[in-house]
Coordinates of C-alpha atoms in Angstrom, one line a residue:
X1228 CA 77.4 -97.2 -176.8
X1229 CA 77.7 -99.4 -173.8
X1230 CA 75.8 -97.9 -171.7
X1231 CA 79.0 -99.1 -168.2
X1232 CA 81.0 -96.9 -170.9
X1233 CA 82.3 -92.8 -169.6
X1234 CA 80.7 -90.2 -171.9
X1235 CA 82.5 -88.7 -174.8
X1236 CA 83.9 -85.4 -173.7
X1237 CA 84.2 -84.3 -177.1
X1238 CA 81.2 -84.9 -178.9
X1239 CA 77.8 -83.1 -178.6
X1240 CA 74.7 -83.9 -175.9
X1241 CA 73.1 -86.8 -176.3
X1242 CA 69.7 -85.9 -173.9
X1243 CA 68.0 -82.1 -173.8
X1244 CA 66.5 -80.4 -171.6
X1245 CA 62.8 -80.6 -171.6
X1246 CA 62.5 -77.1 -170.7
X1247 CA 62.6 -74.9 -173.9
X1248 CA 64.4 -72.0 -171.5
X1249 CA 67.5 -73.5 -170.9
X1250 CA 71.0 -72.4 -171.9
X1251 CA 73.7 -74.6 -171.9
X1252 CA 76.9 -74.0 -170.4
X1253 CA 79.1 -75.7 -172.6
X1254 CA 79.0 -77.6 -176.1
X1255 CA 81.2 -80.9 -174.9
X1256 CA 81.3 -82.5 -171.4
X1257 CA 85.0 -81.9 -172.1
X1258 CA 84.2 -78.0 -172.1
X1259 CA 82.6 -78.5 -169.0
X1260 CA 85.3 -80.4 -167.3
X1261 CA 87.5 -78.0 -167.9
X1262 CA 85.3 -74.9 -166.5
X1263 CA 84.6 -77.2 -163.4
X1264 CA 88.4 -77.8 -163.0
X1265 CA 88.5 -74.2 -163.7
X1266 CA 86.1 -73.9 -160.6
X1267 CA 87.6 -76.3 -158.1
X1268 CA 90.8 -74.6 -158.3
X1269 CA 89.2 -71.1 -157.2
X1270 CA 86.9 -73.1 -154.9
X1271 CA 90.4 -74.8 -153.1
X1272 CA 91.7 -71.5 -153.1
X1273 CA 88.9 -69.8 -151.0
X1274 CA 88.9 -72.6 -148.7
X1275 CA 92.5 -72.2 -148.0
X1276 CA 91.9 -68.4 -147.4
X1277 CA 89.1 -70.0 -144.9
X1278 CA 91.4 -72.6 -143.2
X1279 CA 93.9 -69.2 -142.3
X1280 CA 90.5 -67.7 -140.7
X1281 CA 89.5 -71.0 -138.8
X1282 CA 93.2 -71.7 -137.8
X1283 CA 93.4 -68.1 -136.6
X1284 CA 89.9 -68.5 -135.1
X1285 CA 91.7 -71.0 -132.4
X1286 CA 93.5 -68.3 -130.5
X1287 CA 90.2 -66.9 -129.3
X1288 CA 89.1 -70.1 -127.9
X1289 CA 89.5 -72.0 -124.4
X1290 CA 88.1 -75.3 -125.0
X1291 CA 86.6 -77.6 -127.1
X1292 CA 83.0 -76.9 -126.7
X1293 CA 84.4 -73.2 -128.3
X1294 CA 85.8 -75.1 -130.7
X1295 CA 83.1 -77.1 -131.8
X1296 CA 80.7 -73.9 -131.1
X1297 CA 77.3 -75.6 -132.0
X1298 CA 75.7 -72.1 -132.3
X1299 CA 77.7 -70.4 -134.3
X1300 CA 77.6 -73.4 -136.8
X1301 CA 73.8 -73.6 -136.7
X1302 CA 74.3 -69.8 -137.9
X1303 CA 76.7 -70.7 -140.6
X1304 CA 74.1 -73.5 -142.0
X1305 CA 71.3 -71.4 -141.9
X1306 CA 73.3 -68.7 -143.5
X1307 CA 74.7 -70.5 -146.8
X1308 CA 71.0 -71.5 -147.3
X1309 CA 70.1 -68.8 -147.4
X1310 CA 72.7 -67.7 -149.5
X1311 CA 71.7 -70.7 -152.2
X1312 CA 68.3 -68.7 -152.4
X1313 CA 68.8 -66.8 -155.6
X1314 CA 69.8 -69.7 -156.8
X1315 CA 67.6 -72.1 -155.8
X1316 CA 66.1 -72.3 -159.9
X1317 CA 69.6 -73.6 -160.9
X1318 CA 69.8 -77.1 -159.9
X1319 CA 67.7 -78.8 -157.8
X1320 CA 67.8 -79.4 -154.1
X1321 CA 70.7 -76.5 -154.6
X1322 CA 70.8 -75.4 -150.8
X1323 CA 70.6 -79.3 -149.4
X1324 CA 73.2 -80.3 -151.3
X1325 CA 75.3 -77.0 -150.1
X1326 CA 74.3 -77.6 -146.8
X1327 CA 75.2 -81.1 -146.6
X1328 CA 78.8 -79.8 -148.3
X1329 CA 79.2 -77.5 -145.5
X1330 CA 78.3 -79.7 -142.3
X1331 CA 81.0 -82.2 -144.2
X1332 CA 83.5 -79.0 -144.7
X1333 CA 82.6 -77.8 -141.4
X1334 CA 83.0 -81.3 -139.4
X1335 CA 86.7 -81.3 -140.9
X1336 CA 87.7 -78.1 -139.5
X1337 CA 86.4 -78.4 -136.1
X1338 CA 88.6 -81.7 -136.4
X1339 CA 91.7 -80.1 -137.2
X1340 CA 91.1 -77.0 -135.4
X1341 CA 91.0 -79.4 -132.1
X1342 CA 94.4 -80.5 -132.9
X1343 CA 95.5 -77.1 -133.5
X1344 CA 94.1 -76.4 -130.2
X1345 CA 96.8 -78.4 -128.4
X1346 CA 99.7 -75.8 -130.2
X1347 CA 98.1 -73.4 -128.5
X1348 CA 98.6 -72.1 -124.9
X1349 CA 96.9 -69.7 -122.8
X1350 CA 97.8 -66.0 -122.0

């Protein structure tokens, strides 16, 4: 196989594992494809359920600094890390790489909820 090639997705592994504990997830990288599609689409879904929250979020707000509230996401951080915790064994660097998703996901809200910000007005 060329090595610039994609992977079959319906053939069997071509590396192991080196520890003798591990249990597979899937037999193809096809399989797995699917249960990660599978995934994303529940994944979207909850962050559409959180967008309602953040959006909603705005009406309690009365400037930017609220909206960017640096403390509250230094709490959110802290608490999807710990979160990842009894996980940690499953992949490695687990609650870096969910932390760095979050301060992306995060940095996107604040973004939009500023522009929501402006359709708001006081009471």
């Amino acid at each position: 196989m060329n090595p610039s090639q994609e992977p079959a997705v319906n053939t069997g592994p071509v590396r192991r594992f080196k520890n003798p504990d591990y249990r597979e997830v899937a037999s193809t990288l096809g399989d797995l494809r699917h249960k990660i599609d599978a995934l994303d689409a529940q994944i979207v879904a909850l962050l559409a359920q959180r967008a309602l929250c953040v959006k909603d979020a705005t009406r309690f707000k009365r400037d930017a600094f609220q909206v960017a509230a640096p403390a509250r996401q230094a709490e959110v951080f802290q608490r999807v890390r710990d979160l990842c915790v009894p996980h940690a064994e499953s992949f490695p660097e687990f609650a870096d790489v969910v932390e760095a998703s979050y301060r992306t996901l995060v940095a996107g809200f604040i973004a939009a909820e500023n522009k929501l910000f402006d359709s708001t007005t006081e009471i």
